[in-house]
């Protein structure tokens, strides 16, 4: 009897354990190179399954299950753990060109690289990641440890994806430098003392430095190198590039550093949850525009009108797998644009209405076809974009101010002329007979 | 006196009058029928469709009246034209044409005749041409008599110079403007003759209608003051002139300002200052005349005269001063380029690039007017003979219109009415001479009269001897000679030259019935040839809708080339309703009318910078053009390419104008010499300059063109050059549609690359090309 | 130098006086009635013009309408005067005085219609 309760408790706790679902779907395809053992990554994969994802495994060479079938993406997410596979081992649907197409279709991607030159190297260049020459892994002699210098513990710096309170993470693999694509989201940067070299003995260090000095090979070193980088595409899909696959391995997850357990397990879980659109996911529910004292939108606005624009924004909550109104954006901007923004103002969250942002402004004194443009791009979050086209017309011919006071002399002049004309005609017509009689009498004489 | 043939003597004058008026009515009805019928070639050969480019916009505007009413039309803001600037249509058009169609539409619908608005628009011009014929008849009747009037009506009814702008389907302002022009002039002449304020007000009302209808109203605004001024200089100031001109000017100017597009121009621009100046001058002269009648003192008279002249000069100086200061606007570019013909090419290339604005070539005078063009000077000389006030008007009109017609092809239209009127006067005088049965009495000196027998009919009308009744007229004219004026010397020499053959007392005339028949048959033959010519020219040259092209197959049957409508309807049915289309401004109205999509620039050409932006996009490389296209939200780009068919009105032929207009706004980015070969040739084949080959227009025109020829050498039929085997590639545009004969090509603008790359490198990657290895970015100082 | 000037000025003042005298004697009362109306219109027009220059010309359309109504009515009345004046009978063969007044009335109505349309 007593032993039942712990069992029940265990069952119950299992069921209410963190059960986060993605906002875009649960099906995951894991393309695992045959040389790698699935069991080496069991902690990572079990964590994913516990979160509710359906994992399907396949080798790079396999044609089934296909990622894209009949121009339709079959899986919501793809994990590509084939860092050393050469191009003959790739089936048609995961060539680099197809992977770009996959991203355009909204499938999220988690890719692991290695120090070898593979087709993934050329694909990484498309994401503006600059890889070092082949065979130059990340090397760091600090901190002092008993692992080889290519196995490096890295502190998690501040980044939008993973909390920086995590313990250091074990990493081994290739670093990469960042190009200037603003869509890149650095997640894990290398430690300042690390660099990329083709041997872990310092005897060749001078050669590397000299080569860099002469401007030949370039110098991959320092904390500007990235080890794990995310990429937010304009279409909404996310791609994460990891410099080495060992970061996800069970061995690194259980390794200790300075007495405490490494942060690999929670780090990998957080990276996966960001890549699979669980965290930091926003969307615009609706936008509305109307004149200040009205509620319904109009087809056209007149110049110098006062217009209120409001947007409803919600954030995805992975725990309840629902979209909840979110008022936490403090720098949402609205642009009222015709070729160039004529008005640029901030959309302020409305107190008392969660998720609603609103602003009231005066339409410029210029007629034309304007757009309400909402364009919110921040690193680590997906992008909010909304465009509403609305014509702005000049006032109608009877909407201009009338009966102006400076014009009264003119009104008086015109009215007096009309009255004068009427009086004159009346007098002329009544006086007509007299004249005729006079002239007739004059003639007769 | 003897008669060449007998006139019936038992007919009462009342019967003659009634019969002649009945015949005139029948003749006018037949003339109207002929005028309408000869304009229907396009409708019968093709279909009832709006032609050309500008009429499509007028048609759209008229549809707004028909569907939404006049109030909406008056305030119509069109957000689909000149995207994204929009166009305030209510304030930037001449609404007369649309309002006329709207009224006719409402009237017909009120009496339960549901005529479609398109048919009203297509057939409005022929209907009004009948009215033009009638008003020309009325005008010429004032000059000479009813028979000249009928001839003038016939001439203007079928003359090609007027038909070209008023054929069925040509729904443009000139359709009603020429009727209003002639009727306003008729009212003016009538007002002047009678001295009635009623006709003056009527002239003002029709002038207002003309201002509402056509931008060429400035012609009337300057003709009538010029006429009044000439009369004043000739010493012919009279109270009738004062009454007619003042009532016309006061009511006409005030009413013309009601049209929003005209606004305050009548008091602020140089084109209207002549009318104001003559008005002021007339007031001063009338006042001086009035005072003169009360005062006899010579000294005071001379003082008054001096003060009048002084006031006149002060007024003129005031106007010049205000113009100099800028309060009165100087002559606008459109009118200034009529005086300084080289001005437009340098400063306003848009005006210079319109084909209608080129100078007139000599053959087009004959093609448009045939025998009227050489009767025209004869008629003007005849006006010198009579030289009443209305003849002065016709002389001035003839001189001014001849100048303008020589400057711009488009202004042939304003020359045509005066040519018809004067030619009718000349021809009618000829006919009068030879139909008149009176033969002169035979005197002792037979030889003199015999020498003057005329040989051929027409162009030597000046030297024909005048018949006996006109001798009396000439004497009367000499007796009522105009009082002294500056032009009088010239006038008297001309009349002396004309009547030099006359000697007092010597009878002149035409003997015999055979002479009369010979000349009359000749004259009728010329008229017959005139009709044949007009009909031929109308049916071949001026009746093509230009939306549909026609050519003949080898077996003689007609082959219709309908590419334009095919492409426009593809746009209409396959693109979202808010898709923005960029094309050169020629096609804007047609795209708006037939495809119903927002356009970037159209034929209104009111914003030169916007047109220059389109020109820059067309003539720059893809990388430079793409940001411009995205900034303007362009979804589709439409071009015309005639290289496959040999259609020479395509965009590559217009390309240099695009370059020039863009160069006017961005002289450091676009330079015209870059588009020519080093030798200065305009080539599109291998030898084309690299700027030319990389320009968007070139790439869009010749994209996949070489593939058509299946391995053989591709030939561009219009330029007559051979195209390279490998055609251009496009990275930023996708081909969306090409019409059957490759005349219209539509391209879709690609959206942003999802990875944020520029589309050229994205395309290269998609085709499997390797990117160049790059290095990490250099840091300027050590990172701590 | 002073001499000729004074003679001309005195001559002109004499001439003005003689002009006024001639005017008073030769014009019928109907014509004088028209002239009074003309004078009223001229004053009204001058007042509006002076106001426009000195104070403000906004709104310009109201100024044009008011001034235009004075000017238009003035010329129509002046036309009526010349048509009714028996001195000018030879000029206006087709326009009897009754017809002249009808023309005047019609023209004035059309003028006032446009004035009120433009005024507002």
PDB file of N, CA and C in Angstrom, chain C residues 36-95:
ATOM      1  N   UNK C  36     -25.519 106.856 -62.431  1.00  0.00           N
ATOM      2  CA  UNK C  36     -25.436 106.768 -60.968  1.00  0.00           C
ATOM      3  C   UNK C  36     -25.131 105.334 -60.541  1.00  0.00           C
ATOM      4  N   UNK C  37     -25.826 104.395 -61.183  1.00  0.00           N
ATOM      5  CA  UNK C  37     -25.591 102.981 -60.873  1.00  0.00           C
ATOM      6  C   UNK C  37     -24.150 102.598 -61.180  1.00  0.00           C
ATOM      7  N   UNK C  38     -23.654 103.118 -62.314  1.00  0.00           N
ATOM      8  CA  UNK C  38     -22.273 102.832 -62.693  1.00  0.00           C
ATOM      9  C   UNK C  38     -21.299 103.342 -61.645  1.00  0.00           C
ATOM     10  N   UNK C  39     -21.594 104.558 -61.158  1.00  0.00           N
ATOM     11  CA  UNK C  39     -20.705 105.143 -60.160  1.00  0.00           C
ATOM     12  C   UNK C  39     -20.688 104.299 -58.895  1.00  0.00           C
ATOM     13  N   UNK C  40     -21.895 103.845 -58.491  1.00  0.00           N
ATOM     14  CA  UNK C  40     -21.989 103.000 -57.287  1.00  0.00           C
ATOM     15  C   UNK C  40     -21.150 101.733 -57.451  1.00  0.00           C
ATOM     16  N   UNK C  41     -21.268 101.119 -58.630  1.00  0.00           N
ATOM     17  CA  UNK C  41     -20.514  99.880 -58.868  1.00  0.00           C
ATOM     18  C   UNK C  41     -19.016 100.142 -58.838  1.00  0.00           C
ATOM     19  N   UNK C  42     -18.628 101.284 -59.428  1.00  0.00           N
ATOM     20  CA  UNK C  42     -17.197 101.571 -59.477  1.00  0.00           C
ATOM     21  C   UNK C  42     -16.646 101.748 -58.064  1.00  0.00           C
ATOM     22  N   UNK C  43     -17.408 102.478 -57.221  1.00  0.00           N
ATOM     23  CA  UNK C  43     -16.951 102.686 -55.845  1.00  0.00           C
ATOM     24  C   UNK C  43     -16.838 101.356 -55.117  1.00  0.00           C
ATOM     25  N   UNK C  44     -17.865 100.527 -55.277  1.00  0.00           N
ATOM     26  CA  UNK C  44     -17.842  99.227 -54.604  1.00  0.00           C
ATOM     27  C   UNK C  44     -16.613  98.425 -55.035  1.00  0.00           C
ATOM     28  N   UNK C  45     -16.323  98.469 -56.333  1.00  0.00           N
ATOM     29  CA  UNK C  45     -15.170  97.728 -56.832  1.00  0.00           C
ATOM     30  C   UNK C  45     -13.867  98.278 -56.282  1.00  0.00           C
ATOM     31  N   UNK C  46     -13.780  99.615 -56.229  1.00  0.00           N
ATOM     32  CA  UNK C  46     -12.541 100.219 -55.739  1.00  0.00           C
ATOM     33  C   UNK C  46     -12.324  99.859 -54.276  1.00  0.00           C
ATOM     34  N   UNK C  47     -13.416  99.885 -53.484  1.00  0.00           N
ATOM     35  CA  UNK C  47     -13.285  99.538 -52.064  1.00  0.00           C
ATOM     36  C   UNK C  47     -12.750  98.120 -51.922  1.00  0.00           C
ATOM     37  N   UNK C  48     -13.320  97.187 -52.685  1.00  0.00           N
ATOM     38  CA  UNK C  48     -12.878  95.790 -52.566  1.00  0.00           C
ATOM     39  C   UNK C  48     -11.425  95.637 -52.997  1.00  0.00           C
ATOM     40  N   UNK C  49     -11.044  96.348 -54.049  1.00  0.00           N
ATOM     41  CA  UNK C  49      -9.682  96.216 -54.549  1.00  0.00           C
ATOM     42  C   UNK C  49      -8.688  96.753 -53.529  1.00  0.00           C
ATOM     43  N   UNK C  50      -9.046  97.918 -52.939  1.00  0.00           N
ATOM     44  CA  UNK C  50      -8.167  98.514 -51.936  1.00  0.00           C
ATOM     45  C   UNK C  50      -8.043  97.596 -50.729  1.00  0.00           C
ATOM     46  N   UNK C  51      -9.170  97.021 -50.328  1.00  0.00           N
ATOM     47  CA  UNK C  51      -9.151  96.064 -49.197  1.00  0.00           C
ATOM     48  C   UNK C  51      -8.245  94.889 -49.500  1.00  0.00           C
ATOM     49  N   UNK C  52      -8.350  94.421 -50.744  1.00  0.00           N
ATOM     50  CA  UNK C  52      -7.540  93.257 -51.109  1.00  0.00           C
ATOM     51  C   UNK C  52      -6.063  93.579 -51.014  1.00  0.00           C
ATOM     52  N   UNK C  53      -5.669  94.760 -51.513  1.00  0.00           N
ATOM     53  CA  UNK C  53      -4.249  95.092 -51.520  1.00  0.00           C
ATOM     54  C   UNK C  53      -3.765  95.398 -50.108  1.00  0.00           C
ATOM     55  N   UNK C  54      -4.569  96.152 -49.349  1.00  0.00           N
ATOM     56  CA  UNK C  54      -4.063  96.635 -48.068  1.00  0.00           C
ATOM     57  C   UNK C  54      -4.158  95.580 -46.973  1.00  0.00           C
ATOM     58  N   UNK C  55      -5.269  94.886 -46.915  1.00  0.00           N
ATOM     59  CA  UNK C  55      -5.480  94.009 -45.760  1.00  0.00           C
ATOM     60  C   UNK C  55      -5.033  92.584 -46.089  1.00  0.00           C
ATOM     61  N   UNK C  56      -5.784  91.905 -46.917  1.00  0.00           N
ATOM     62  CA  UNK C  56      -5.423  90.520 -47.228  1.00  0.00           C
ATOM     63  C   UNK C  56      -6.086  90.122 -48.530  1.00  0.00           C
ATOM     64  N   UNK C  57      -5.436  89.235 -49.270  1.00  0.00           N
ATOM     65  CA  UNK C  57      -6.130  88.734 -50.454  1.00  0.00           C
ATOM     66  C   UNK C  57      -6.597  87.295 -50.260  1.00  0.00           C
ATOM     67  N   UNK C  58      -6.662  86.871 -49.007  1.00  0.00           N
ATOM     68  CA  UNK C  58      -7.238  85.551 -48.739  1.00  0.00           C
ATOM     69  C   UNK C  58      -8.689  85.729 -48.347  1.00  0.00           C
ATOM     70  N   UNK C  59      -9.651  85.013 -48.737  1.00  0.00           N
ATOM     71  CA  UNK C  59      -9.563  84.037 -49.816  1.00  0.00           C
ATOM     72  C   UNK C  59      -9.646  84.690 -51.187  1.00  0.00           C
ATOM     73  N   UNK C  60      -8.762  84.290 -52.051  1.00  0.00           N
ATOM     74  CA  UNK C  60      -8.626  84.965 -53.328  1.00  0.00           C
ATOM     75  C   UNK C  60      -9.858  84.787 -54.195  1.00  0.00           C
ATOM     76  N   UNK C  61     -10.488  83.622 -54.072  1.00  0.00           N
ATOM     77  CA  UNK C  61     -11.651  83.396 -54.928  1.00  0.00           C
ATOM     78  C   UNK C  61     -12.798  84.310 -54.537  1.00  0.00           C
ATOM     79  N   UNK C  62     -12.920  84.611 -53.248  1.00  0.00           N
ATOM     80  CA  UNK C  62     -13.990  85.525 -52.842  1.00  0.00           C
ATOM     81  C   UNK C  62     -13.718  86.925 -53.392  1.00  0.00           C
ATOM     82  N   UNK C  63     -12.430  87.324 -53.372  1.00  0.00           N
ATOM     83  CA  UNK C  63     -12.092  88.631 -53.925  1.00  0.00           C
ATOM     84  C   UNK C  63     -12.422  88.690 -55.402  1.00  0.00           C
ATOM     85  N   UNK C  64     -12.013  87.630 -56.129  1.00  0.00           N
ATOM     86  CA  UNK C  64     -12.277  87.637 -57.563  1.00  0.00           C
ATOM     87  C   UNK C  64     -13.767  87.655 -57.844  1.00  0.00           C
ATOM     88  N   UNK C  65     -14.523  86.917 -57.025  1.00  0.00           N
ATOM     89  CA  UNK C  65     -15.964  86.874 -57.256  1.00  0.00           C
ATOM     90  C   UNK C  65     -16.585  88.245 -56.991  1.00  0.00           C
ATOM     91  N   UNK C  66     -16.239  88.840 -55.859  1.00  0.00           N
ATOM     92  CA  UNK C  66     -16.820  90.134 -55.528  1.00  0.00           C
ATOM     93  C   UNK C  66     -16.404  91.213 -56.521  1.00  0.00           C
ATOM     94  N   UNK C  67     -15.119  91.269 -56.805  1.00  0.00           N
ATOM     95  CA  UNK C  67     -14.616  92.276 -57.730  1.00  0.00           C
ATOM     96  C   UNK C  67     -15.166  92.025 -59.124  1.00  0.00           C
ATOM     97  N   UNK C  68     -15.196  90.738 -59.489  1.00  0.00           N
ATOM     98  CA  UNK C  68     -15.710  90.379 -60.809  1.00  0.00           C
ATOM     99  C   UNK C  68     -17.174  90.748 -60.960  1.00  0.00           C
ATOM    100  N   UNK C  69     -17.937  90.618 -59.884  1.00  0.00           N
ATOM    101  CA  UNK C  69     -19.350  90.967 -60.012  1.00  0.00           C
ATOM    102  C   UNK C  69     -19.483  92.472 -60.240  1.00  0.00           C
ATOM    103  N   UNK C  70     -18.651  93.266 -59.553  1.00  0.00           N
ATOM    104  CA  UNK C  70     -18.720  94.713 -59.787  1.00  0.00           C
ATOM    105  C   UNK C  70     -18.317  95.049 -61.216  1.00  0.00           C
ATOM    106  N   UNK C  71     -17.206  94.480 -61.646  1.00  0.00           N
ATOM    107  CA  UNK C  71     -16.714  94.789 -62.992  1.00  0.00           C
ATOM    108  C   UNK C  71     -17.706  94.319 -64.045  1.00  0.00           C
ATOM    109  N   UNK C  72     -18.198  93.098 -63.882  1.00  0.00           N
ATOM    110  CA  UNK C  72     -19.128  92.547 -64.866  1.00  0.00           C
ATOM    111  C   UNK C  72     -20.411  93.353 -64.939  1.00  0.00           C
ATOM    112  N   UNK C  73     -20.941  93.664 -63.784  1.00  0.00           N
ATOM    113  CA  UNK C  73     -22.176  94.445 -63.772  1.00  0.00           C
ATOM    114  C   UNK C  73     -21.923  95.811 -64.384  1.00  0.00           C
ATOM    115  N   UNK C  74     -20.739  96.384 -64.119  1.00  0.00           N
ATOM    116  CA  UNK C  74     -20.384  97.687 -64.661  1.00  0.00           C
ATOM    117  C   UNK C  74     -20.393  97.658 -66.186  1.00  0.00           C
ATOM    118  N   UNK C  75     -19.711  96.665 -66.764  1.00  0.00           N
ATOM    119  CA  UNK C  75     -19.648  96.664 -68.233  1.00  0.00           C
ATOM    120  C   UNK C  75     -20.997  96.362 -68.847  1.00  0.00           C
ATOM    121  N   UNK C  76     -21.780  95.509 -68.182  1.00  0.00           N
ATOM    122  CA  UNK C  76     -23.118  95.233 -68.733  1.00  0.00           C
ATOM    123  C   UNK C  76     -23.968  96.502 -68.697  1.00  0.00           C
ATOM    124  N   UNK C  77     -23.876  97.248 -67.607  1.00  0.00           N
ATOM    125  CA  UNK C  77     -24.665  98.479 -67.517  1.00  0.00           C
ATOM    126  C   UNK C  77     -24.148  99.508 -68.514  1.00  0.00           C
ATOM    127  N   UNK C  78     -22.827  99.571 -68.678  1.00  0.00           N
ATOM    128  CA  UNK C  78     -22.274 100.504 -69.661  1.00  0.00           C
ATOM    129  C   UNK C  78     -22.728 100.127 -71.066  1.00  0.00           C
ATOM    130  N   UNK C  79     -22.800  98.804 -71.333  1.00  0.00           N
ATOM    131  CA  UNK C  79     -23.288  98.367 -72.636  1.00  0.00           C
ATOM    132  C   UNK C  79     -24.742  98.792 -72.814  1.00  0.00           C
ATOM    133  N   UNK C  80     -25.524  98.606 -71.747  1.00  0.00           N
ATOM    134  CA  UNK C  80     -26.930  99.018 -71.824  1.00  0.00           C
ATOM    135  C   UNK C  80     -27.025 100.506 -72.117  1.00  0.00           C
ATOM    136  N   UNK C  81     -26.166 101.284 -71.444  1.00  0.00           N
ATOM    137  CA  UNK C  81     -26.192 102.732 -71.642  1.00  0.00           C
ATOM    138  C   UNK C  81     -25.908 103.081 -73.095  1.00  0.00           C
ATOM    139  N   UNK C  82     -24.881 102.420 -73.680  1.00  0.00           N
ATOM    140  CA  UNK C  82     -24.550 102.780 -75.061  1.00  0.00           C
ATOM    141  C   UNK C  82     -25.641 102.318 -76.010  1.00  0.00           C
ATOM    142  N   UNK C  83     -26.329 101.239 -75.651  1.00  0.00           N
ATOM    143  CA  UNK C  83     -27.359 100.745 -76.554  1.00  0.00           C
ATOM    144  C   UNK C  83     -28.628 101.567 -76.455  1.00  0.00           C
ATOM    145  N   UNK C  84     -28.860 102.152 -75.284  1.00  0.00           N
ATOM    146  CA  UNK C  84     -30.100 102.894 -75.098  1.00  0.00           C
ATOM    147  C   UNK C  84     -29.938 104.340 -75.543  1.00  0.00           C
ATOM    148  N   UNK C  85     -28.694 104.801 -75.550  1.00  0.00           N
ATOM    149  CA  UNK C  85     -28.421 106.187 -75.912  1.00  0.00           C
ATOM    150  C   UNK C  85     -28.896 106.462 -77.336  1.00  0.00           C
ATOM    151  N   UNK C  86     -29.826 107.422 -77.518  1.00  0.00           N
ATOM    152  CA  UNK C  86     -30.352 107.679 -78.859  1.00  0.00           C
ATOM    153  C   UNK C  86     -29.286 108.115 -79.853  1.00  0.00           C
ATOM    154  N   UNK C  87     -28.154 108.603 -79.350  1.00  0.00           N
ATOM    155  CA  UNK C  87     -27.079 109.018 -80.253  1.00  0.00           C
ATOM    156  C   UNK C  87     -26.575 107.833 -81.050  1.00  0.00           C
ATOM    157  N   UNK C  88     -26.618 106.635 -80.428  1.00  0.00           N
ATOM    158  CA  UNK C  88     -26.020 105.459 -81.067  1.00  0.00           C
ATOM    159  C   UNK C  88     -27.021 104.625 -81.835  1.00  0.00           C
ATOM    160  N   UNK C  89     -28.190 105.172 -82.151  1.00  0.00           N
ATOM    161  CA  UNK C  89     -29.190 104.344 -82.809  1.00  0.00           C
ATOM    162  C   UNK C  89     -28.690 103.755 -84.113  1.00  0.00           C
ATOM    163  N   UNK C  90     -27.833 104.534 -84.822  1.00  0.00           N
ATOM    164  CA  UNK C  90     -27.380 104.051 -86.131  1.00  0.00           C
ATOM    165  C   UNK C  90     -26.505 102.800 -85.970  1.00  0.00           C
ATOM    166  N   UNK C  91     -25.771 102.736 -84.878  1.00  0.00           N
ATOM    167  CA  UNK C  91     -24.891 101.577 -84.672  1.00  0.00           C
ATOM    168  C   UNK C  91     -25.678 100.319 -84.386  1.00  0.00           C
ATOM    169  N   UNK C  92     -26.693 100.446 -83.556  1.00  0.00           N
ATOM    170  CA  UNK C  92     -27.393  99.251 -83.069  1.00  0.00           C
ATOM    171  C   UNK C  92     -28.695  99.104 -83.819  1.00  0.00           C
ATOM    172  N   UNK C  93     -28.595  98.667 -85.081  1.00  0.00           N
ATOM    173  CA  UNK C  93     -29.807  98.575 -85.883  1.00  0.00           C
ATOM    174  C   UNK C  93     -30.698  97.433 -85.419  1.00  0.00           C
ATOM    175  N   UNK C  94     -30.072  96.354 -84.982  1.00  0.00           N
ATOM    176  CA  UNK C  94     -30.880  95.177 -84.655  1.00  0.00           C
ATOM    177  C   UNK C  94     -31.251  95.105 -83.180  1.00  0.00           C
ATOM    178  N   UNK C  95     -30.795  96.082 -82.409  1.00  0.00           N
ATOM    179  CA  UNK C  95     -31.046  95.977 -80.976  1.00  0.00           C
ATOM    180  C   UNK C  95     -31.896  97.153 -80.540  1.00  0.00           C
TER     181      UNK C  95
END
